[in-house]
Amino acid sequence: MKRFLTVLVAVLAIALLASCAAPTATPTPTTAPQATATPTLAPGKVAFVMMGLNNPFFVALSEAFKAGFEAQGWTADVTSGEFNPQTQIAAVENYIAQKVDVLFVWEVVPGSLDTVTQQAMDAGIKVIAFVQELANYDAAMKSDDAKVALDEVYLASLWTSTALKDLTTINVALITMDNTAVCKTQADAIKANLATIIPTAKIVTTYDVTAESVEAGVTAAENIYTTHPEVNLILTVNASPALGANNYFTGVSSPMTDFTKFGIFTINGSTELHEAIAASGTDKAPLRGTIVTAGIEATIGDMLKLANGTRDGTYKDKFTMYAENLFINASTLDEYKSTGTVTSIKESQFGK
Amino acid sequence: MKKTNWTVWVSNLSLPILLIASVVTFALLNDKFLTQINLTNILVQNMHITVLSTAVLILMIIGGIDLSIGFQISVVAVLIARTIKEGILPIWAAIVLGILVCMVLALFNGAMSRILKSHTMIVSLGTMAVFQGLSFLLSQSKTYGGLPKEYQYIAQYRIGGWLPTSAVITLVLVLVVGWFLKRTYLGRHLYAVGDNPEAARLAGLNVWRIKYLAYLIAGALVGVTAVLLSSRTGSADSGMGPDLTFTGITACVLAGVALKGGEGTLWKVVVAVFVLGVLANGMQLVGLGTYPQYIAKGAIMLGSLYLSNRSQKAA
């Protein structure tokens, strides 16, 4: 029995690892971006301590980071924080020991890296806070969470102003995730500004999910439709529940077949949303758009600027660079996929 | 004597009473609660959890506990989705492969427990990390959406317009497992092995063979859970399983399944799943958010433990 088990386990392990190595149908493009800043110092060592690598966006970002910096002559490395402060602390300590020149840090728990990032700075490393502000850093790259949420509503307003222009009231369901500070900020921003941006909109229900999962979105959509079948618009603060809601309404037992007066909008997400957004152009799916916080290539370009700028003194004293939001819907999807950015819909057209 | 009987009676029927009380309360508070569409929602939202909890029950009966089942679900769901999406296998073959792989993963836990002479909970902490890595390697951190309609039918189709196929599949599985545990020698051997492995060995039972059988059955059920879940969502990713581990264990603990092994009743586990499911659904419908749900679940769990202790003392 033992021998049988050993053989079985070995076969399984080999089969699984072999399938891991198999090429995928749609690999994520991670072309190296062009340098956007002229460095005055020779490229050095750069590292990125990420939150984790558990979703396609994080993986694509990490791959583009390495490719982008290495294309400019840097030695680049990435560590997954595994959503664990201890893992992140150990990673920063290792990079101090490796004497990297620039360290990007995306902190999991606010305050958890205060001591170790100070140690990094004391060791002469330029520390750049990524998304999450640190106590000690030389420069920061952030997105304005509330602004991202407002842009989601602006994107939705583009669709409601034509598709739902005949309605006197647009019934809105909001899928929140209030156990995450960023998501709560975004949900609060939507609640506070929805009526201003879409005057006919009225939030009829708010559904709070606890996990950023597709299944949570399916369940949310089921319950929302049960209590509020009159809903025309679902706004979510993260992509997986939005995809779940979309899958429910496009599933084989969907209670809805006509999506002309029904839309779902969200924030972030990656290639998994593209199929649904493309289908929404012909009303075959309700997931109509998302706001992406800068394209990955643009983000890497900004990271290069910051890495060079902090080393040569251009960026100092906690200089903060804000990321641009990109408006992705059926009309801009191809532009985004081919160029990595969107110029056909800009924030400025909403009078901002 | 009367007091003792009353305590045991209340303990045995506390979950059905709680379920009925919850249903009545939510029906009074929200007129949508008892509608056909919402009752169907409650069914479809809890079928994969019922199958998973059945697997957890089997493992707990033999005195084990598996913290890696969540990532087993992720591995198998992603494996099935990838093989279907990339046209490697037809749907039926992908499902069979997925369930077989899950059985092997579960058996691996059992074998490691024996080889390392450690409790399965400790072993599964290690294998959880292994399976987590495997699931992310397999999925390449991507979500595999847009699964074929034929695959979605497994969990999403409504027989007669209202009865979910997932409910029928779950009912059949629960009946078969219930029959196995109650009516077969092997089923009763699981309880014997869990209750006192040494006594079972002295009675002539091959303890590890019986445990391996339990792991294989549990693995098959976890594999079915992965199929039902990915069919329900029409997609698969590495993050879809882990949250379910705690839910499955919670349902079993709520049903009074002993952590030490040798005890556990399937119908109580099923009722416990529905108590939790009705609470989640009903509280959402009446406008109570996530945090009150946490408090309610915790309070029910503590109440259940209290009744279970009183029942044991009375017995």
XYZ file of C-alpha atoms in Angstrom:
667
model
C 0.000 0.000 0.000
C 2.830 2.358 0.911
C 4.577 1.649 -2.366
C 1.353 2.186 -4.271
C 0.815 5.495 -2.518
C 4.359 6.633 -3.219
C 3.997 5.865 -6.917
C 0.578 7.501 -7.047
C 1.790 10.671 -5.365
C 4.841 10.859 -7.601
C 2.712 10.453 -10.740
C 0.304 13.094 -9.530
C 3.067 15.555 -8.709
C 4.721 15.096 -12.094
C 1.403 15.371 -13.941
C 0.421 18.548 -12.109
C 3.792 20.202 -12.511
C 3.827 19.251 -16.173
C 0.441 20.836 -16.682
C 1.662 23.949 -14.843
C 4.355 24.324 -17.438
C 1.953 23.971 -20.346
C 1.513 27.128 -22.391
C -1.703 29.048 -21.864
C -4.053 30.119 -24.587
C -3.877 33.819 -23.761
C -0.628 34.808 -22.099
C -0.571 38.236 -20.487
C 1.473 40.610 -22.591
C 4.250 42.177 -20.567
C 6.272 44.142 -23.027
C 8.912 46.357 -21.553
C 7.953 50.026 -21.574
C 10.175 52.710 -22.985
C 12.117 54.751 -20.471
C 10.339 57.937 -19.674
C 13.076 59.613 -17.684
C 16.690 60.171 -18.543
C 18.752 58.773 -15.688
C 21.831 60.619 -14.530
C 23.155 57.609 -12.619
C 23.960 54.170 -13.976
C 21.165 51.656 -13.440
C 21.499 49.823 -10.167
C 19.559 47.226 -8.205
C 15.844 47.651 -7.688
C 13.401 45.484 -5.783
C 9.664 45.422 -5.243
C 8.004 43.961 -2.153
C 4.446 43.400 -3.292
C 1.303 42.709 -1.290
C 0.882 39.322 -2.902
C 0.689 37.612 -6.251
C -2.763 36.134 -5.986
C -4.467 37.785 -8.904
C -3.728 38.357 -12.574
C -3.129 42.095 -12.146
C -0.479 41.569 -9.461
C 1.272 38.931 -11.544
C 1.205 41.063 -14.680
C 2.522 44.032 -12.690
C 5.364 42.000 -11.202
C 6.351 40.617 -14.597
C 6.211 44.046 -16.221
C 8.265 45.504 -13.345
C 11.091 43.046 -13.923
C 10.911 43.341 -17.694
C 10.696 47.135 -17.621
C 13.611 47.735 -15.287
C 15.824 45.051 -16.797
C 15.239 46.567 -20.223
C 16.798 49.758 -18.840
C 19.809 47.920 -17.449
C 18.644 47.538 -13.862
C 18.912 44.353 -11.837
C 15.315 43.835 -10.737
C 13.719 41.486 -8.271
C 10.186 41.011 -6.891
C 9.024 39.357 -3.671
C 5.425 38.434 -2.912
C 4.372 39.638 0.511
C 1.802 36.826 0.637
C -0.481 39.332 2.399
C 1.601 38.727 5.492
C 3.481 41.555 7.290
C 6.101 39.094 8.584
C 6.882 37.959 5.051
C 7.203 41.580 3.965
C 9.504 42.455 6.883
C 11.769 39.511 6.039
C 11.775 40.554 2.377
C 12.814 44.131 3.189
C 15.532 42.829 5.541
C 16.831 40.601 2.754
C 16.945 43.505 0.321
C 18.834 45.613 2.882
C 21.367 42.789 3.108
C 21.542 42.656 -0.695
C 22.200 46.419 -0.747
C 19.618 47.291 -3.370
C 19.579 50.921 -4.505
C 15.817 51.415 -4.744
C 13.070 49.552 -2.958
C 9.377 49.753 -3.851
C 7.127 48.637 -1.004
C 3.405 47.849 -1.168
C 2.586 47.422 2.497
C -0.074 44.918 3.562
C -0.825 46.244 7.045
C -0.364 49.965 7.658
C 2.471 50.592 10.115
C 3.880 47.081 9.975
C 6.982 48.118 8.037
C 7.787 51.357 9.916
C 10.955 50.053 11.554
C 12.335 48.044 8.691
C 11.799 50.755 6.065
C 13.626 53.210 8.342
C 16.470 50.687 8.504
C 16.453 50.544 4.716
C 16.637 54.318 4.447
C 19.408 54.411 7.054
C 21.282 51.923 4.870
C 21.078 54.394 1.975
C 18.284 52.659 0.084
C 15.721 54.880 -1.603
C 12.354 53.661 -0.350
C 9.303 54.293 -2.523
C 5.859 53.640 -1.080
C 3.562 51.981 -3.605
C -0.192 52.609 -3.246
C -0.128 52.317 0.546
C 1.605 55.196 2.338
C 4.476 54.302 4.675
C 5.706 56.172 7.753
C 9.203 56.409 6.256
C 9.829 56.818 2.553
C 11.573 59.002 -0.014
C 8.771 59.124 -2.562
C 5.357 57.566 -3.099
C 3.174 56.319 -5.933
C -0.475 56.395 -5.056
C -3.901 56.331 -6.488
C -6.702 58.435 -5.095
C -9.169 55.791 -3.952
C -12.141 58.135 -3.792
C -11.314 59.524 -7.237
C -11.205 56.016 -8.690
C -14.721 55.418 -7.365
C -15.948 58.734 -8.746
C -14.506 57.858 -12.146
C -16.443 54.580 -12.017
C -19.626 56.600 -11.584
C -18.580 58.942 -14.409
C -18.005 55.930 -16.657
C -21.421 54.575 -15.686
C -22.948 57.966 -16.429
C -21.699 57.740 -20.004
C -23.819 54.627 -20.443
C -26.854 55.728 -18.401
C -27.050 59.037 -20.288
C -27.873 57.146 -23.454
C -29.212 53.706 -22.547
C -31.316 54.830 -19.584
C -32.106 58.383 -20.635
C -35.860 57.621 -20.712
C -35.990 56.494 -17.101
C -37.066 58.949 -14.446
C -35.358 56.850 -11.779
C -32.301 54.648 -12.216
C -32.333 52.000 -9.499
C -28.848 51.286 -8.287
C -27.498 48.376 -6.237
C -24.123 48.866 -4.631
C -21.912 45.850 -3.864
C -19.426 46.930 -1.218
C -16.650 45.247 0.724
C -16.405 47.345 3.862
C -13.927 45.082 5.649
C -11.187 46.622 3.488
C -10.285 50.270 4.080
C -9.708 51.076 0.410
C -13.014 49.500 -0.631
C -14.874 51.317 2.120
C -13.416 54.636 0.998
C -14.525 53.889 -2.542
C -18.023 52.807 -1.510
C -18.438 55.919 0.639
C -17.338 58.075 -2.281
C -19.920 56.459 -4.554
C -22.690 56.904 -1.994
C -21.787 60.557 -1.431
C -21.508 61.536 -5.085
C -23.806 59.282 -7.086
C -26.795 61.623 -7.063
C -24.630 64.538 -8.156
C -23.116 62.715 -11.120
C -26.266 60.790 -12.134
C -29.178 62.880 -10.808
C -31.792 60.219 -11.565
C -29.860 57.493 -9.740
C -31.161 56.123 -6.479
C -29.423 53.478 -4.371
C -32.133 50.930 -3.581
C -29.898 48.385 -1.869
C -26.358 47.936 -0.639
C -24.915 44.445 -0.444
C -21.705 43.966 1.499
C -19.498 41.012 0.584
C -16.700 39.748 2.797
C -14.536 38.164 0.155
C -13.293 39.380 -3.189
C -14.545 36.318 -5.021
C -16.627 35.483 -8.058
C -18.882 33.282 -5.918
C -19.578 36.202 -3.584
C -20.681 38.174 -6.633
C -22.982 35.407 -7.837
C -24.619 35.195 -4.411
C -24.907 38.966 -4.167
C -26.556 39.143 -7.592
C -29.013 36.368 -6.697
C -30.068 38.137 -3.531
C -30.187 41.567 -5.103
C -32.379 40.352 -7.948
C -34.693 38.586 -5.494
C -35.361 41.714 -3.475
C -34.897 44.350 -6.158
C -35.615 43.020 -9.648
C -36.101 46.625 -10.702
C -32.359 47.354 -10.446
C -30.868 48.908 -13.596
C -27.340 49.503 -12.450
C -24.950 47.602 -10.187
C -21.815 49.363 -9.003
C -19.110 47.325 -7.301
C -15.820 48.304 -5.716
C -13.897 45.258 -6.847
C -13.756 43.176 -9.956
C -14.374 39.578 -8.885
C -17.843 40.227 -7.431
C -18.640 42.218 -10.567
C -17.628 39.261 -12.694
C -19.723 36.993 -10.458
C -22.767 39.225 -10.908
C -22.174 39.265 -14.651
C -21.857 35.470 -14.711
C -25.111 35.095 -12.783
C -27.037 37.246 -15.230
C -25.469 35.605 -18.274
C -25.673 32.088 -16.805
C -27.911 29.315 -18.028
C -30.593 30.016 -15.408
C -30.439 33.778 -15.570
C -33.721 35.496 -14.761
C -32.771 38.218 -17.256
C -32.229 37.933 -20.977
C -32.440 41.567 -22.111
C -29.509 43.642 -20.899
C -30.288 46.801 -22.813
C -31.411 48.567 -19.637
C -29.052 46.873 -17.220
C -25.398 47.506 -16.512
C -22.623 46.607 -14.090
C -19.547 48.745 -13.499
C -16.519 48.094 -11.358
C -12.977 49.035 -10.411
C -9.722 47.391 -11.492
C -9.699 43.771 -12.574
C -7.689 42.380 -15.395
C -8.030 40.337 -18.532
C -10.762 38.180 -17.009
C -13.153 41.121 -17.429
C -12.330 41.827 -21.039
C -14.536 39.131 -22.556
C -17.587 40.369 -20.670
C -16.903 44.044 -21.377
C -16.490 43.295 -25.069
C -19.810 41.393 -25.075
C -21.543 44.349 -23.413
C -20.981 46.369 -26.579
C -23.777 44.379 -28.207
C -25.760 44.024 -24.974
C -24.849 40.357 -24.647
C -23.451 40.902 -21.160
C -24.189 43.513 -18.503
C -20.619 44.086 -17.281
C -19.977 47.300 -19.162
C -16.897 48.901 -17.762
C -14.148 49.253 -15.231
C -11.705 51.874 -14.037
C -8.112 50.736 -14.154
C -5.606 52.652 -12.102
C -3.168 53.480 -14.859
C -2.070 50.956 -17.415
C 0.631 48.580 -16.326
C 3.068 50.063 -18.814
C 2.326 53.583 -17.617
C 2.784 52.430 -14.043
C 6.163 50.908 -14.825
C 7.132 54.099 -16.626
C 6.284 56.093 -13.510
C 8.201 53.626 -11.351
C 11.261 54.107 -13.549
C 10.913 57.865 -13.223
C 10.685 57.601 -9.455
C 13.578 55.152 -9.188
C 15.844 57.421 -11.195
C 14.489 60.602 -9.637
C 14.961 59.531 -6.043
C 18.526 58.486 -6.752
C 19.542 61.726 -8.441
C 17.593 63.904 -6.034
C 14.848 65.036 -8.430
C 12.213 63.438 -6.236
C 12.702 63.798 -2.503
C 10.984 64.836 0.730
C 8.153 62.365 0.340
C 7.307 63.430 -3.192
C 4.014 61.833 -4.214
C 3.085 60.834 -7.748
C -0.587 60.092 -8.417
C -1.597 57.470 -10.956
C -3.949 58.291 -13.795
C -7.239 56.415 -14.063
C -8.166 54.709 -17.320
C -11.777 54.351 -18.469
C -12.349 50.869 -19.918
C -15.625 50.070 -21.642
C -16.640 48.304 -24.831
C -15.593 51.289 -26.936
C -12.133 51.700 -25.368
C -11.268 48.066 -24.718
C -9.421 47.473 -27.973
C -7.463 50.702 -27.527
C -6.490 49.611 -24.014
C -5.517 46.120 -25.116
C -3.386 47.346 -27.997
C -1.737 50.408 -26.420
C -1.939 49.781 -22.674
C -3.662 53.096 -22.160
C -6.881 54.931 -23.013
C -7.019 58.403 -24.490
C -10.462 58.389 -26.092
C -12.187 58.867 -22.735
C -10.441 61.280 -20.394
C -11.277 62.621 -16.971
C -11.332 66.127 -18.401
C -14.470 65.447 -20.465
C -16.468 65.095 -17.268
C -15.717 68.692 -16.338
C -13.115 67.767 -13.748
C -34.885 11.805 34.800
C -37.432 13.951 33.039
C -35.005 16.871 33.124
C -32.276 14.719 31.560
C -34.516 13.604 28.707
C -35.595 17.165 28.119
C -31.970 18.327 27.869
C -31.054 15.581 25.402
C -34.212 16.233 23.392
C -33.528 19.947 23.160
C -29.932 19.294 22.205
C -30.878 16.850 19.449
C -33.535 19.053 17.970
C -31.951 22.437 18.626
C -30.767 22.838 15.049
C -34.087 22.043 13.347
C -35.832 24.300 15.856
C -33.328 27.040 15.135
C -33.781 26.559 11.388
C -37.566 26.767 11.635
C -37.356 29.771 13.954
C -34.993 31.511 11.517
C -37.250 30.809 8.554
C -40.353 32.077 10.397
C -38.537 35.184 11.645
C -37.179 36.154 8.242
C -40.505 35.375 6.571
C -42.173 37.808 8.952
C -39.510 40.454 8.453
C -39.306 40.319 4.655
C -42.056 39.337 2.240
C -39.512 38.210 -0.359
C -37.958 35.597 1.912
C -40.445 32.788 1.263
C -40.743 33.416 -2.456
C -39.823 30.607 -4.823
C -36.888 32.513 -6.267
C -35.387 33.135 -2.827
C -35.890 29.564 -1.658
C -34.112 28.462 -4.825
C -31.380 30.972 -4.012
C -30.936 29.444 -0.564
C -30.674 26.016 -2.144
C -28.126 26.927 -4.813
C -26.070 29.035 -2.421
C -25.621 26.090 -0.071
C -25.379 22.951 -2.192
C -21.617 22.991 -2.650
C -21.244 23.796 1.053
C -23.417 20.800 1.938
C -21.266 18.455 -0.139
C -18.107 19.939 1.335
C -19.438 19.660 4.891
C -20.252 16.002 4.222
C -16.600 15.504 3.315
C -15.503 17.322 6.464
C -17.858 15.136 8.517
C -16.305 11.939 7.181
C -12.825 13.178 8.028
C -13.902 14.294 11.500
C -15.575 10.935 12.188
C -12.205 9.195 11.777
C -10.642 11.775 14.067
C -9.049 13.862 11.346
C -9.442 17.402 10.179
C -8.230 18.763 6.865
C -7.339 22.431 6.572
C -6.217 22.018 2.976
C -9.609 21.216 1.449
C -10.087 24.815 0.338
C -7.013 24.727 -1.830
C -7.875 21.211 -3.004
C -11.041 22.807 -4.378
C -8.976 25.543 -6.023
C -6.538 23.058 -7.595
C -9.294 20.884 -8.981
C -11.539 23.712 -10.158
C -8.666 25.355 -12.007
C -7.514 22.028 -13.427
C -10.979 21.264 -14.760
C -11.463 24.780 -16.118
C -8.100 24.802 -17.856
C -8.483 21.400 -19.424
C -11.927 22.368 -20.715
C -11.001 25.887 -21.864
C -7.864 24.726 -23.623
C -9.660 21.843 -25.255
C -7.395 19.237 -23.680
C -10.260 17.035 -22.535
C -14.016 16.847 -23.070
C -16.101 18.101 -20.159
C -16.937 14.699 -18.715
C -13.315 13.567 -18.806
C -12.130 16.803 -17.198
C -14.609 16.299 -14.367
C -13.548 12.685 -13.835
C -9.895 13.734 -13.876
C -10.608 16.538 -11.389
C -12.396 14.261 -8.942
C -9.651 11.625 -9.231
C -6.972 14.242 -8.602
C -8.873 15.442 -5.546
C -9.074 11.877 -4.224
C -5.326 11.552 -4.619
C -4.715 14.879 -2.867
C -6.868 13.734 0.035
C -5.132 10.368 0.128
C -1.814 12.202 0.125
C -2.879 13.957 3.343
C -3.761 10.644 4.933
C -0.533 9.019 3.809
C 1.544 11.935 5.070
C -0.255 11.745 8.395
C 0.726 8.090 8.687
C 4.297 8.494 7.425
C 5.019 11.566 9.567
C 3.047 10.167 12.521
C 1.301 13.512 12.931
C -2.299 14.582 13.264
C -3.896 15.402 9.930
C -4.562 18.961 11.051
C -0.817 19.579 11.369
C -0.045 17.710 8.152
C -2.733 19.596 6.270
C -1.187 22.894 7.363
C 1.807 21.858 5.292
C -0.118 20.376 2.413
C -2.345 23.460 2.370
C 0.724 25.481 1.365
C 1.653 22.850 -1.233
C -1.837 22.852 -2.738
C -1.944 26.650 -2.615
C 1.257 26.769 -4.647
C -0.069 24.162 -7.056
C -3.301 26.042 -7.588
C -1.492 29.295 -8.360
C 0.956 27.503 -10.650
C -1.884 25.798 -12.456
C -3.958 28.946 -12.783
C -0.995 31.266 -13.318
C -3.018 33.570 -11.060
C -5.666 33.915 -13.753
C -9.403 33.547 -13.577
C -10.712 31.018 -16.074
C -14.102 32.421 -16.971
C -16.541 31.762 -19.752
C -16.839 28.037 -19.082
C -19.114 26.276 -21.599
C -22.862 26.312 -21.053
C -22.845 22.500 -20.885
C -20.589 22.741 -17.837
C -22.683 25.496 -16.252
C -25.768 23.291 -16.573
C -24.341 20.962 -13.896
C -25.091 23.427 -11.127
C -27.199 26.108 -12.759
C -29.919 24.247 -14.633
C -33.366 24.355 -13.054
C -35.460 21.222 -13.449
C -39.056 22.308 -14.016
C -37.857 25.874 -13.921
C -37.113 25.914 -10.209
C -35.325 22.794 -8.906
C -31.567 23.285 -9.260
C -29.615 20.335 -10.608
C -27.028 21.026 -7.912
C -29.723 20.261 -5.329
C -30.505 16.929 -6.952
C -26.822 15.987 -7.142
C -26.334 16.995 -3.516
C -29.411 15.104 -2.353
C -28.244 11.926 -4.069
C -24.762 12.250 -2.566
C -26.095 12.957 0.925
C -28.451 9.964 0.751
C -25.674 7.662 -0.454
C -23.229 8.862 2.222
C -25.942 8.682 4.881
C -26.732 5.118 3.864
C -23.055 4.236 3.812
C -22.397 5.632 7.285
C -25.478 4.137 8.902
C -26.176 0.937 7.031
C -22.859 -0.566 6.031
C -20.171 -2.289 8.034
C -17.530 -0.040 6.506
C -19.465 3.043 7.500
C -19.722 1.875 11.077
C -16.037 0.976 11.004
C -15.269 4.649 10.349
C -16.921 5.545 13.651
C -15.095 2.737 15.433
C -11.721 3.813 14.076
C -12.384 7.433 15.015
C -13.699 6.658 18.463
C -10.825 4.424 19.557
C -8.266 3.372 16.945
C -6.505 0.981 19.317
C -9.710 -0.802 20.262
C -10.625 -0.974 16.579
C -7.255 -2.504 15.791
C -7.625 -5.059 18.579
C -11.052 -5.889 17.222
C -9.374 -6.887 13.978
C -9.979 -3.792 11.873
C -7.293 -2.578 9.512
C -7.308 0.966 10.865
C -5.255 2.663 8.188
C -7.050 0.959 5.329
C -10.313 2.272 6.721
C -8.822 5.729 7.168
C -7.550 5.740 3.591
C -11.017 4.805 2.425
C -12.391 7.781 4.360
C -9.854 10.089 2.721
C -10.761 8.769 -0.715
C -14.483 9.316 -0.140
C -13.885 12.771 1.321
C -11.606 13.610 -1.589
C -14.265 12.597 -4.080
C -16.784 14.809 -2.295
C -14.357 17.744 -2.254
C -13.865 17.181 -5.982
C -17.620 17.293 -6.533
C -17.676 20.513 -4.486
C -15.130 22.002 -6.865
C -17.263 20.998 -9.853
C -20.454 22.418 -8.334
C -18.751 25.658 -7.329
C -17.013 26.304 -10.635
C -20.139 25.339 -12.535
C -22.174 27.715 -10.377
C -19.842 30.654 -10.959
C -18.993 29.745 -14.544
C -15.360 30.314 -13.686
C -12.446 29.061 -11.643
C -9.514 30.701 -9.907
C -7.064 29.957 -7.138
C -8.896 32.041 -4.573
C -12.241 30.296 -4.850
C -11.718 27.527 -2.291
C -9.982 28.707 0.868
C -12.941 30.536 2.440
C -14.978 27.350 2.280
C -12.709 25.403 4.619
C -13.848 27.357 7.635
C -17.484 27.219 6.540
C -17.408 23.425 6.265
C -15.748 22.971 9.645
C -18.139 25.492 11.222
C -21.152 23.545 9.965
C -19.783 20.303 11.414
C -18.931 21.852 14.786
C -22.356 23.469 14.882
C -23.841 20.023 14.238
C -22.033 18.689 17.272
C -19.484 16.593 15.391
C -16.793 15.715 17.921
C -13.294 16.927 17.113
C -11.887 13.829 18.824
C -13.612 11.579 16.287
C -16.098 8.728 16.437
C -19.182 10.935 16.458
C -21.228 12.891 13.977
C -24.627 12.775 12.334
C -25.038 13.666 8.692
C -28.572 15.060 8.878
C -27.484 17.465 11.595
C -24.615 18.670 9.424
C -27.017 19.306 6.538
C -29.369 21.202 8.843
C -26.423 23.177 10.233
C -25.424 24.204 6.706
C -28.938 25.471 6.133
C -29.038 27.290 9.473
C -25.929 29.194 8.418
C -27.227 29.641 4.876
C -30.647 30.900 5.953
C -29.011 33.297 8.383
C -26.713 34.698 5.705
C -29.518 35.021 3.177
C -32.185 36.269 5.577
C -30.020 38.808 7.331
C -28.969 40.198 3.994
C -32.575 40.452 2.853
C -33.676 42.322 5.965
C -30.806 44.733 5.545
C -28.450 43.507 8.242
C -24.905 43.650 6.998
C -21.927 41.411 7.296
C -20.894 42.233 10.836
C -24.224 41.364 12.491
C -23.987 38.081 10.567
C -20.621 37.362 12.153
C -22.082 38.047 15.603
C -25.137 35.880 14.961
C -23.049 32.966 13.692
C -20.710 33.212 16.655
C -23.594 33.359 19.118
C -25.269 30.338 17.538
C -22.022 28.420 17.647
C -21.546 29.174 21.335
C -25.174 28.245 22.059
C -24.720 24.989 20.191
C -21.587 24.144 22.177
C -23.445 24.894 25.407
C -26.302 22.570 24.474
C -23.874 19.902 23.329
C -22.029 20.008 26.666
C -25.294 19.847 28.629
C -26.409 16.924 26.531
C -23.170 15.026 27.158
C -23.421 15.635 30.909
C -27.026 14.481 30.917
C -26.117 11.344 29.001
